[in-house]
Short mmCIF file of C-alpha atoms and ligand atoms in Angstrom, two decimals:
data_model
loop_
_atom_site.label_atom_id
_atom_site.label_comp_id
_atom_site.label_asym_id
_atom_site.label_seq_id
_atom_site.Cartn_x
_atom_site.Cartn_y
_atom_site.Cartn_z
CA MET A 1 150.69 93.16 49.48
CA SER A 2 152.43 91.37 46.63
CA ALA A 3 150.58 89.67 43.81
CA TYR A 4 151.61 86.31 45.29
CA GLU A 5 150.19 87.17 48.68
CA ARG A 6 146.94 88.32 47.21
CA LYS A 7 146.66 85.14 45.21
CA ALA A 8 147.62 82.99 48.21
CA ARG A 9 145.02 84.69 50.38
CA ARG A 10 142.34 84.15 47.80
CA ARG A 11 143.22 80.47 47.66
CA VAL A 12 143.23 80.34 51.44
CA MET A 13 139.78 81.84 51.56
CA ARG A 14 138.53 79.11 49.29
CA GLY A 15 140.07 76.69 51.79
CA THR A 16 141.61 74.43 49.21
CA CYS A 17 145.34 74.60 49.73
CA PHE A 18 146.06 73.93 53.39
CA ARG A 19 148.48 71.13 54.16
CA ARG A 20 148.67 69.06 57.28
CA ILE A 21 151.69 70.01 59.37
CA ALA A 22 152.98 66.41 59.43
CA GLU A 23 153.00 66.52 55.64
CA VAL A 24 154.79 69.90 55.51
CA LEU A 25 157.55 68.53 57.75
CA ARG A 26 158.30 65.98 55.03
CA MET A 27 158.40 68.52 52.18
CA GLU A 28 161.44 69.74 50.31
CA ASP A 29 163.01 73.08 51.10
CA GLY A 30 161.58 75.84 48.97
CA SER A 31 158.01 74.47 48.91
CA ARG A 32 155.48 77.23 49.33
CA VAL A 33 152.61 76.14 51.61
CA ALA A 34 149.79 77.25 53.86
CA VAL A 35 148.85 75.61 57.16
CA ARG A 36 146.12 76.32 59.66
CA GLY A 37 145.89 75.53 63.31
CA TRP A 38 146.49 77.06 66.73
CA VAL A 39 149.37 78.94 68.28
CA TYR A 40 151.31 76.53 70.44
CA ARG A 41 154.23 78.77 71.33
CA HIS A 42 155.02 82.38 70.70
CA ARG A 43 158.32 84.26 70.95
CA ASP A 44 158.76 87.93 70.12
CA LEU A 45 162.39 88.87 69.52
CA GLY A 46 161.64 92.40 68.35
CA ARG A 47 162.52 92.27 64.68
CA LYS A 48 161.54 88.61 64.38
CA VAL A 49 158.52 86.82 65.71
CA PHE A 50 158.51 83.02 66.10
CA VAL A 51 155.12 81.33 66.10
CA VAL A 52 154.86 77.58 66.61
CA VAL A 53 151.61 76.38 65.07
CA ARG A 54 149.96 73.06 65.84
CA ASP A 55 147.26 71.13 64.08
CA SER A 56 146.00 67.63 64.81
CA SER A 57 149.01 66.13 63.08
CA GLY A 58 151.99 67.99 64.59
CA ILE A 59 153.74 71.31 65.23
CA ILE A 60 155.80 73.59 63.04
CA GLN A 61 157.64 76.84 63.70
CA ALA A 62 157.03 79.83 61.47
CA VAL A 63 159.34 82.84 61.53
CA PHE A 64 158.08 86.27 60.59
CA ASP A 65 159.72 89.64 60.06
CA GLY A 66 158.74 92.92 58.50
CA GLU A 67 155.06 93.53 57.93
CA ALA A 68 154.00 89.96 58.67
CA ALA A 69 155.72 90.17 62.11
CA GLU A 70 153.26 92.90 63.07
CA GLU A 71 150.36 90.55 62.46
CA ALA A 72 152.17 87.60 64.07
CA ARG A 73 152.61 89.67 67.23
CA LYS A 74 148.82 89.74 67.67
CA ALA A 75 148.50 85.96 67.67
CA GLY A 76 148.28 84.96 71.35
CA ILE A 77 148.76 81.43 72.67
CA GLU A 78 145.98 79.17 71.30
CA ALA A 79 144.74 81.74 68.80
CA ALA A 80 143.47 80.06 65.63
CA VAL A 81 145.66 81.10 62.70
CA MET A 82 146.32 80.58 59.02
CA VAL A 83 149.93 80.85 57.97
CA GLY A 84 151.62 80.93 54.59
CA GLY A 85 155.34 80.51 54.01
CA VAL A 86 158.23 78.63 52.47
CA VAL A 87 159.68 75.41 53.89
CA LYS A 88 163.28 75.61 55.10
CA SER A 89 165.42 73.07 56.97
CA ASP A 90 166.60 74.22 60.37
CA ALA A 91 168.14 71.80 62.84
CA ARG A 92 167.02 73.99 65.79
CA ALA A 93 163.34 73.91 64.81
CA PRO A 94 161.02 71.21 66.19
CA GLY A 95 160.75 68.56 63.48
CA GLY A 96 163.88 69.88 61.70
CA LYS A 97 161.93 72.22 59.38
CA GLU A 98 160.46 75.65 59.74
CA LEU A 99 158.36 77.98 57.66
CA VAL A 100 159.80 81.26 56.53
CA GLY A 101 156.54 83.05 57.15
CA GLU A 102 155.09 85.23 54.39
CA TRP A 103 151.73 86.02 55.91
CA ILE A 104 149.63 85.13 58.93
CA ARG A 105 145.96 85.67 59.64
CA VAL A 106 144.35 85.42 63.07
CA VAL A 107 141.03 83.68 62.55
CA GLY A 108 140.02 83.20 66.19
CA PRO A 109 141.83 85.39 68.71
CA SER A 110 142.92 84.11 72.12
CA HIS A 111 144.02 86.30 75.02
CA ASN A 112 145.54 85.12 78.30
CA PHE A 113 145.12 81.40 77.69
CA PRO A 114 144.79 80.04 81.25
CA ILE A 115 147.28 77.17 80.99
CA SER A 116 150.88 78.21 81.46
CA ARG A 117 153.94 76.18 82.29
CA ASP A 118 153.59 75.37 86.00
CA VAL A 119 150.18 74.03 86.80
CA SER A 120 148.92 71.32 89.14
CA ARG A 121 147.15 68.14 88.07
CA GLU A 122 143.96 69.44 89.71
CA PHE A 123 144.09 72.67 87.75
CA LEU A 124 144.58 70.76 84.50
CA LEU A 125 141.49 68.73 85.36
CA ASP A 126 139.53 71.94 86.00
CA VAL A 127 140.42 73.18 82.52
CA ARG A 128 140.27 69.79 80.83
CA HIS A 129 138.23 71.23 77.98
CA LEU A 130 141.33 73.27 77.10
CA TRP A 131 144.01 70.79 78.23
CA VAL A 132 142.76 68.24 75.66
CA ARG A 133 144.65 70.44 73.17
CA SER A 134 147.99 69.60 74.79
CA ARG A 135 150.45 67.45 72.88
CA ARG A 136 150.28 64.90 75.71
CA MET A 137 146.53 64.49 75.60
CA ASN A 138 146.64 64.55 71.81
CA ALA A 139 149.08 61.60 71.91
CA VAL A 140 147.01 59.66 74.47
CA MET A 141 143.82 60.17 72.47
CA LYS A 142 145.50 58.93 69.30
CA ILE A 143 146.60 55.78 71.12
CA ARG A 144 143.11 55.40 72.56
CA HIS A 145 141.69 55.68 69.05
CA THR A 146 143.93 52.82 67.91
CA VAL A 147 142.95 50.70 70.93
CA PHE A 148 139.21 51.06 70.26
CA GLY A 149 139.70 50.31 66.57
CA ALA A 150 141.81 47.24 67.31
CA LEU A 151 139.23 45.82 69.74
CA HIS A 152 136.51 45.98 67.08
CA GLU A 153 138.87 44.67 64.44
CA TYR A 154 139.82 41.64 66.54
CA PHE A 155 136.26 40.54 67.31
CA ARG A 156 134.81 41.28 63.90
CA SER A 157 137.54 39.32 62.13
CA ARG A 158 136.84 36.29 64.33
CA GLY A 159 133.13 35.82 63.85
CA TYR A 160 131.78 37.75 66.86
CA TYR A 161 128.67 39.89 66.51
CA GLU A 162 128.73 43.37 67.98
CA VAL A 163 125.68 44.05 70.16
CA GLN A 164 124.36 46.97 72.23
CA CYS A 165 122.94 46.57 75.71
CA PRO A 166 120.93 48.90 77.97
CA MET A 167 122.54 51.29 80.44
CA PHE A 168 119.46 51.46 82.72
CA ILE A 169 119.10 48.24 84.67
CA THR A 170 117.22 46.96 87.71
CA ALA A 171 119.65 44.72 89.63
CA ALA A 172 123.36 44.57 90.43
CA VAL A 173 125.82 42.54 88.35
CA GLU A 174 128.94 43.21 90.39
CA GLY A 175 127.58 43.72 93.90
CA GLY A 176 125.33 46.40 95.36
CA ALA A 177 128.05 48.58 96.89
CA THR A 178 128.94 50.33 93.64
CA LEU A 179 125.45 50.74 92.11
CA PHE A 180 124.43 54.17 90.85
CA PRO A 181 120.74 54.82 91.49
CA VAL A 182 118.82 56.90 88.98
CA LYS A 183 115.32 58.26 89.47
CA TYR A 184 113.43 56.89 86.51
CA VAL A 185 110.62 58.62 84.56
CA ASP A 186 107.90 56.64 86.37
CA GLY A 187 109.31 57.56 89.79
CA SER A 188 110.92 54.16 90.41
CA THR A 189 114.62 53.71 91.15
CA VAL A 190 116.72 52.06 88.48
CA TYR A 191 120.52 51.80 88.21
CA LEU A 192 123.27 52.54 85.73
CA THR A 193 124.81 49.33 84.49
CA GLN A 194 128.04 48.03 86.05
CA SER A 195 128.60 45.58 83.20
CA SER A 196 126.67 44.42 80.13
CA GLN A 197 127.47 40.81 80.94
CA PHE A 198 123.97 39.50 81.73
CA TYR A 199 122.60 40.90 78.47
CA LEU A 200 125.50 39.42 76.53
CA GLU A 201 124.67 36.09 78.16
CA ALA A 202 121.10 36.39 76.86
CA LEU A 203 122.38 37.19 73.37
CA ILE A 204 124.68 34.15 73.01
CA TYR A 205 121.51 32.05 72.73
CA SER A 206 120.90 33.84 69.46
CA LEU A 207 124.35 34.81 68.17
CA GLU A 208 126.74 32.46 70.06
CA LYS A 209 129.75 34.81 70.04
CA VAL A 210 129.02 38.44 70.98
CA TYR A 211 130.88 41.51 72.14
CA THR A 212 130.12 45.08 73.08
CA VAL A 213 132.04 48.28 73.73
CA ALA A 214 130.12 50.53 76.10
CA PRO A 215 130.40 52.58 79.27
CA SER A 216 129.98 50.90 82.64
CA PHE A 217 129.30 52.78 85.85
CA ARG A 218 130.56 52.14 89.36
CA ALA A 219 129.96 54.33 92.36
CA GLU A 220 133.51 53.62 93.52
CA LYS A 221 134.09 55.47 96.74
CA SER A 222 137.78 54.64 96.81
CA ARG A 223 140.03 57.29 95.32
CA THR A 224 142.71 55.35 93.51
CA ARG A 225 144.82 55.79 90.42
CA ARG A 226 142.82 53.18 88.55
CA HIS A 227 139.15 53.78 89.29
CA LEU A 228 136.72 55.89 87.30
CA THR A 229 133.01 56.12 88.09
CA GLU A 230 132.26 55.91 84.36
CA PHE A 231 134.63 53.71 82.40
CA TRP A 232 134.70 52.08 78.97
CA HIS A 233 134.18 48.37 79.01
CA CYS A 234 134.84 45.88 76.21
CA GLU A 235 132.96 42.68 77.04
CA ALA A 236 132.64 39.38 75.21
CA GLU A 237 130.59 36.26 75.84
CA VAL A 238 130.90 32.91 74.08
CA ALA A 239 128.54 29.90 74.06
CA TRP A 240 130.20 26.54 74.77
CA ALA A 241 133.48 28.18 75.86
CA THR A 242 135.54 27.14 78.89
CA LEU A 243 137.86 29.12 81.14
CA ASP A 244 140.86 27.99 79.06
CA ASP A 245 139.16 29.05 75.83
CA ILE A 246 138.37 32.48 77.14
CA MET A 247 141.88 33.07 78.50
CA ARG A 248 143.24 32.31 75.02
CA VAL A 249 140.86 34.85 73.49
CA GLU A 250 141.94 37.44 76.06
CA GLU A 251 145.65 37.07 75.45
CA GLU A 252 145.20 37.12 71.67
CA LEU A 253 143.02 40.22 71.95
CA VAL A 254 145.47 42.10 74.17
CA TRP A 255 148.40 41.21 71.91
CA HIS A 256 146.45 42.31 68.86
CA VAL A 257 145.76 45.68 70.47
CA ILE A 258 149.42 46.13 71.45
CA GLN A 259 150.64 45.24 67.97
CA ARG A 260 148.31 47.79 66.41
CA VAL A 261 149.49 50.52 68.79
CA LEU A 262 153.12 49.63 68.03
CA GLU A 263 152.35 49.89 64.31
CA GLU A 264 150.31 53.07 64.40
CA ASN A 265 151.56 55.12 67.34
CA GLN A 266 155.35 55.11 67.52
CA ASP A 267 155.45 58.93 67.54
CA GLU A 268 152.88 59.18 70.32
CA LEU A 269 154.59 56.50 72.45
CA LYS A 270 157.85 58.39 72.05
CA LEU A 271 156.29 61.71 73.01
CA LEU A 272 154.92 60.06 76.16
CA GLY A 273 158.31 58.51 76.95
CA ARG A 274 156.91 54.96 76.82
CA ASP A 275 159.45 52.13 76.94
CA VAL A 276 158.16 50.23 73.89
CA GLU A 277 160.43 47.25 74.50
CA ARG A 278 158.31 46.32 77.48
CA LEU A 279 155.25 46.23 75.20
CA GLU A 280 157.02 44.22 72.52
CA GLU A 281 157.64 41.50 75.11
CA CYS A 282 153.92 40.95 75.68
CA LYS A 283 153.53 38.14 73.19
CA PRO A 284 151.22 35.25 74.13
CA PRO A 285 151.16 32.90 75.85
CA PHE A 286 150.86 35.02 78.98
CA TYR A 287 151.73 33.50 82.35
CA ARG A 288 149.06 31.54 84.20
CA ILE A 289 149.15 31.10 87.95
CA SER A 290 146.45 29.95 90.32
CA TYR A 291 145.15 32.12 93.13
CA ASP A 292 146.85 29.70 95.55
CA GLU A 293 150.19 30.20 93.83
CA ALA A 294 149.64 33.94 93.92
CA ILE A 295 149.04 33.75 97.68
CA ASP A 296 152.34 31.87 98.10
CA ILE A 297 154.22 34.46 96.06
CA LEU A 298 152.72 37.30 98.10
CA ARG A 299 153.43 35.65 101.45
CA ASN A 300 157.01 34.95 100.39
CA LYS A 301 157.33 38.65 99.65
CA GLY A 302 156.19 39.41 103.18
CA LEU A 303 152.65 40.56 102.45
CA ARG A 304 149.97 39.52 104.90
CA ILE A 305 146.95 38.21 103.14
CA GLU A 306 144.21 35.80 104.14
CA TRP A 307 143.25 33.01 101.75
CA GLY A 308 139.86 33.99 100.33
CA GLU A 309 140.40 37.75 100.10
CA ASP A 310 140.42 39.53 96.78
CA PHE A 311 143.62 41.29 95.76
CA GLY A 312 143.88 45.06 95.89
CA ALA A 313 146.22 47.35 94.02
CA ASP A 314 149.11 46.66 96.44
CA GLU A 315 148.90 42.90 96.11
CA GLU A 316 148.60 43.11 92.35
CA ARG A 317 151.59 45.41 92.11
CA ALA A 318 153.67 43.02 94.20
CA LEU A 319 152.57 40.08 92.05
CA VAL A 320 153.25 41.58 88.64
CA GLU A 321 156.76 42.59 89.73
CA GLU A 322 157.58 38.91 89.32
CA PHE A 323 156.56 38.77 85.66
CA ASP A 324 157.85 40.42 82.48
CA LYS A 325 154.52 40.16 80.66
CA PRO A 326 150.84 39.94 81.60
CA VAL A 327 149.82 37.19 84.00
CA PHE A 328 146.49 35.43 84.50
CA VAL A 329 145.50 34.67 88.06
CA HIS A 330 142.87 31.93 87.88
CA ARG A 331 140.58 30.10 90.28
CA TYR A 332 139.75 32.82 92.78
CA PRO A 333 137.92 31.72 95.93
CA GLU A 334 134.17 31.93 95.77
CA LYS A 335 133.82 34.87 98.15
CA ALA A 336 136.29 37.02 96.20
CA LYS A 337 134.11 36.95 93.06
CA ALA A 338 130.55 37.91 92.05
CA PHE A 339 127.78 35.32 92.41
CA TYR A 340 127.51 34.25 88.75
CA HIS A 341 130.94 32.56 88.70
CA LYS A 342 130.89 28.80 88.31
CA SER A 343 132.66 26.61 90.87
CA ASP A 344 135.48 24.37 89.81
CA PRO A 345 133.91 20.87 89.90
CA ARG A 346 137.21 19.53 91.18
CA ARG A 347 137.48 22.08 93.97
CA PRO A 348 134.15 23.73 94.78
CA GLU A 349 135.69 26.34 97.08
CA VAL A 350 137.26 28.07 94.06
CA THR A 351 135.66 29.44 90.89
CA LEU A 352 136.49 29.00 87.21
CA SER A 353 137.49 32.66 87.02
CA ALA A 354 140.57 34.55 85.90
CA ASP A 355 141.81 38.11 86.10
CA LEU A 356 144.46 39.35 83.70
CA LEU A 357 147.07 41.53 85.40
CA ALA A 358 149.22 43.90 83.34
CA PRO A 359 152.95 44.19 84.11
CA GLU A 360 154.96 47.23 85.27
CA GLY A 361 152.79 47.72 88.32
CA TYR A 362 149.50 48.21 86.43
CA GLY A 363 147.57 45.16 87.66
CA GLU A 364 144.06 44.05 86.71
CA ILE A 365 142.80 44.98 83.26
CA ILE A 366 140.41 42.05 82.63
CA GLY A 367 138.03 39.97 84.74
CA GLY A 368 136.26 36.91 83.39
CA GLY A 369 135.51 33.21 83.52
CA GLU A 370 132.84 30.51 83.23
CA ARG A 371 129.28 31.19 84.33
CA ILE A 372 126.94 28.97 86.31
CA GLU A 373 124.69 27.26 83.78
CA ARG A 374 122.47 25.13 86.07
CA LEU A 375 119.31 26.77 87.43
CA GLU A 376 119.33 25.23 90.92
CA GLU A 377 123.00 26.02 91.44
CA LEU A 378 122.47 29.65 90.41
CA ILE A 379 119.43 30.13 92.66
CA GLU A 380 121.23 28.56 95.59
CA LYS A 381 124.24 30.82 95.10
CA ILE A 382 122.18 33.97 94.68
CA LYS A 383 120.60 33.19 98.06
CA ARG A 384 123.92 32.30 99.66
CA PHE A 385 125.23 35.71 98.59
CA GLY A 386 122.33 37.39 100.37
CA LEU A 387 120.60 38.42 97.13
CA ARG A 388 117.00 37.83 96.04
CA PRO A 389 116.34 35.38 93.18
CA GLU A 390 113.24 37.38 92.21
CA ASP A 391 115.50 40.31 91.26
CA TYR A 392 117.16 38.06 88.70
CA GLU A 393 114.08 36.42 87.13
CA TRP A 394 114.94 37.02 83.48
CA TYR A 395 118.57 36.01 84.08
CA LEU A 396 117.34 32.76 85.65
CA ASP A 397 115.18 32.13 82.56
CA LEU A 398 118.39 31.78 80.56
CA ARG A 399 119.01 28.63 82.67
CA ARG A 400 115.46 27.38 82.08
CA TYR A 401 115.47 27.30 78.30
CA GLY A 402 118.37 25.61 76.56
CA SER A 403 121.18 26.57 78.94
CA VAL A 404 124.71 25.79 77.75
CA PRO A 405 128.17 26.09 79.30
CA HIS A 406 129.58 29.50 78.48
CA ALA A 407 132.28 31.96 79.43
CA GLY A 408 133.15 35.59 78.91
CA PHE A 409 135.16 38.53 80.14
CA GLY A 410 135.30 42.28 80.49
CA LEU A 411 138.33 44.39 79.61
CA GLY A 412 138.66 47.86 81.14
CA ILE A 413 139.62 49.97 78.13
CA ASP A 414 140.79 53.01 80.11
CA ARG A 415 143.06 50.83 82.24
CA THR A 416 144.40 49.18 79.10
CA VAL A 417 145.16 52.58 77.56
CA MET A 418 146.76 53.67 80.85
CA TRP A 419 149.09 50.68 80.73
CA ILE A 420 149.91 50.78 77.02
CA ALA A 421 150.55 54.54 77.08
CA GLY A 422 152.54 54.20 80.32
CA LEU A 423 150.42 56.73 82.27
CA ASP A 424 150.54 56.98 86.03
CA HIS A 425 146.88 57.87 86.57
CA ILE A 426 143.73 56.58 84.89
CA VAL A 427 142.27 60.10 84.54
CA ASP A 428 144.89 60.79 81.88
CA SER A 429 143.68 57.91 79.71
CA ILE A 430 140.32 59.51 78.85
CA PRO A 431 139.52 63.04 77.63
CA PHE A 432 136.82 63.86 80.20
CA PRO A 433 137.27 61.61 83.26
CA ARG A 434 134.50 60.98 85.74
CA THR A 435 135.70 60.23 89.26
CA VAL A 436 134.27 60.37 92.77
CA ARG A 437 135.09 64.04 92.98
CA ARG A 438 134.77 65.19 89.40
CA VAL A 439 131.96 65.44 86.87
CA TYR A 440 133.02 68.80 85.40
CA PRO A 441 133.92 69.79 82.70
O1 NSS B 1 134.26 43.91 87.68
S1 NSS B 1 135.07 43.32 86.64
O2 NSS B 1 136.28 42.70 87.07
N1 NSS B 1 134.23 42.22 85.85
C1 NSS B 1 133.03 42.45 85.30
O3 NSS B 1 132.44 43.50 85.31
C2 NSS B 1 132.45 41.31 84.50
N2 NSS B 1 130.99 41.39 84.59
C3 NSS B 1 132.95 41.41 83.08
C4 NSS B 1 132.49 40.26 82.25
O4 NSS B 1 132.88 39.14 82.53
N3 NSS B 1 131.72 40.50 81.21
O5 NSS B 1 135.40 44.48 85.65
C5 NSS B 1 136.07 44.16 84.43
C6 NSS B 1 137.17 45.15 84.15
C7 NSS B 1 138.24 45.21 85.23
O6 NSS B 1 139.21 44.21 85.05
C8 NSS B 1 138.80 46.60 85.02
O7 NSS B 1 139.74 46.59 83.98
C9 NSS B 1 137.60 47.39 84.57
O8 NSS B 1 136.64 46.47 84.11
N4 NSS B 1 137.04 48.17 85.68
C10 NSS B 1 137.26 49.49 85.85
N5 NSS B 1 137.98 50.38 85.16
C11 NSS B 1 137.99 51.65 85.58
N6 NSS B 1 137.32 52.09 86.68
C12 NSS B 1 136.58 51.22 87.42
N7 NSS B 1 135.91 51.67 88.46
C13 NSS B 1 136.53 49.85 87.00
N8 NSS B 1 135.90 48.75 87.49
C14 NSS B 1 136.23 47.75 86.66
#
């Protein structure tokens, strides 16, 4: 071992001189560096051994011969390694630069890594704890990181207070069919929350403008590309706001999130093959059509749909084909929406509600609208929907003491990531998806 190598190793041991791979790819030829990460690819050409190393920032190829090649040979796929070498431009290498390897040390060995080239989606879900290392998942998670950050940034810069609401609840928000029962410590049955909305409504009487980012749970029996049983929900509620106000907040919020992703994640969008031009077009104002207009569009396209029914994935896909950016569908019929939605005073058979549908086939990412603020109206509607007012006692109290007009919405974060990243299945938008059939790993 040369004096340099000994010195380099000593520095490595002290852990002070490692560079991020993204940084190394920008360095001048001749720079002597050390990186650490995991073996992404491995090629043994006899005299030379090529090891592509990845860290959280990128990948770089290191080429070894002589003594170092012996050590490099032992580094299996996904082994944790430390590598020292000299930067050299090479058009054939990923990123245009490679390391002329001087030494390599296997820190954490890996033999027969289970993921090879041809694997099914199901298999990748079985080994999700390992697949999260893939460049694809790495890119999606970086975009997801930006999305969460941008949501907080938007609300906090506009005078909203962030609040936290309980996950254990006692009555349905969005209908009983998708409630998850949990056996509580005292033997009673409680449920996992479907939405924090009712608690946000309570909190506007203290803070006026509130938001939360939290999981919501739905025992969705349908196996679709856009349903999780545990999803991330960004919800906001605003005192004194109308349907129009809340739609403006929604479009500004979505555009803010898109802009941040376009600023921060060009590399990731490229790796995922996302057509960024389609995202750049999503500048507010978004389109606004009524439910009635949506029905006309669908019927003209030959779909058979009864007035009063909610739209499913097929209807939404057909609708958004007509629009080059997101579209609000407002004023859904009463029976298509949960009981808390306020009726339009000018047309009581429809509600002051709106869903935001994302383009390119994605469909609903937000649901929201105005809430019933009058006590008698709310009790009457709870009964009409076959529910029991006594299950909603505290929620009714909000109408007894200083009730005000108010509106709010809930944005499905996983669906938003799915759309922005251009994914074809919601399970790929979250590291460890929970679906009807999967709670492992
Ligand atoms: O049922 S929603 O349409 N509306 C609510 O829960 C309201 N209580 C929100 C509110 O006004 N505060 O769900 C809102 C969004 C919906 O548009 C989807 O984007 C997402 O939540 N969502 C889901 N994402 C993934 N998987 C499932 N199962 C799911 N259900 C709703």
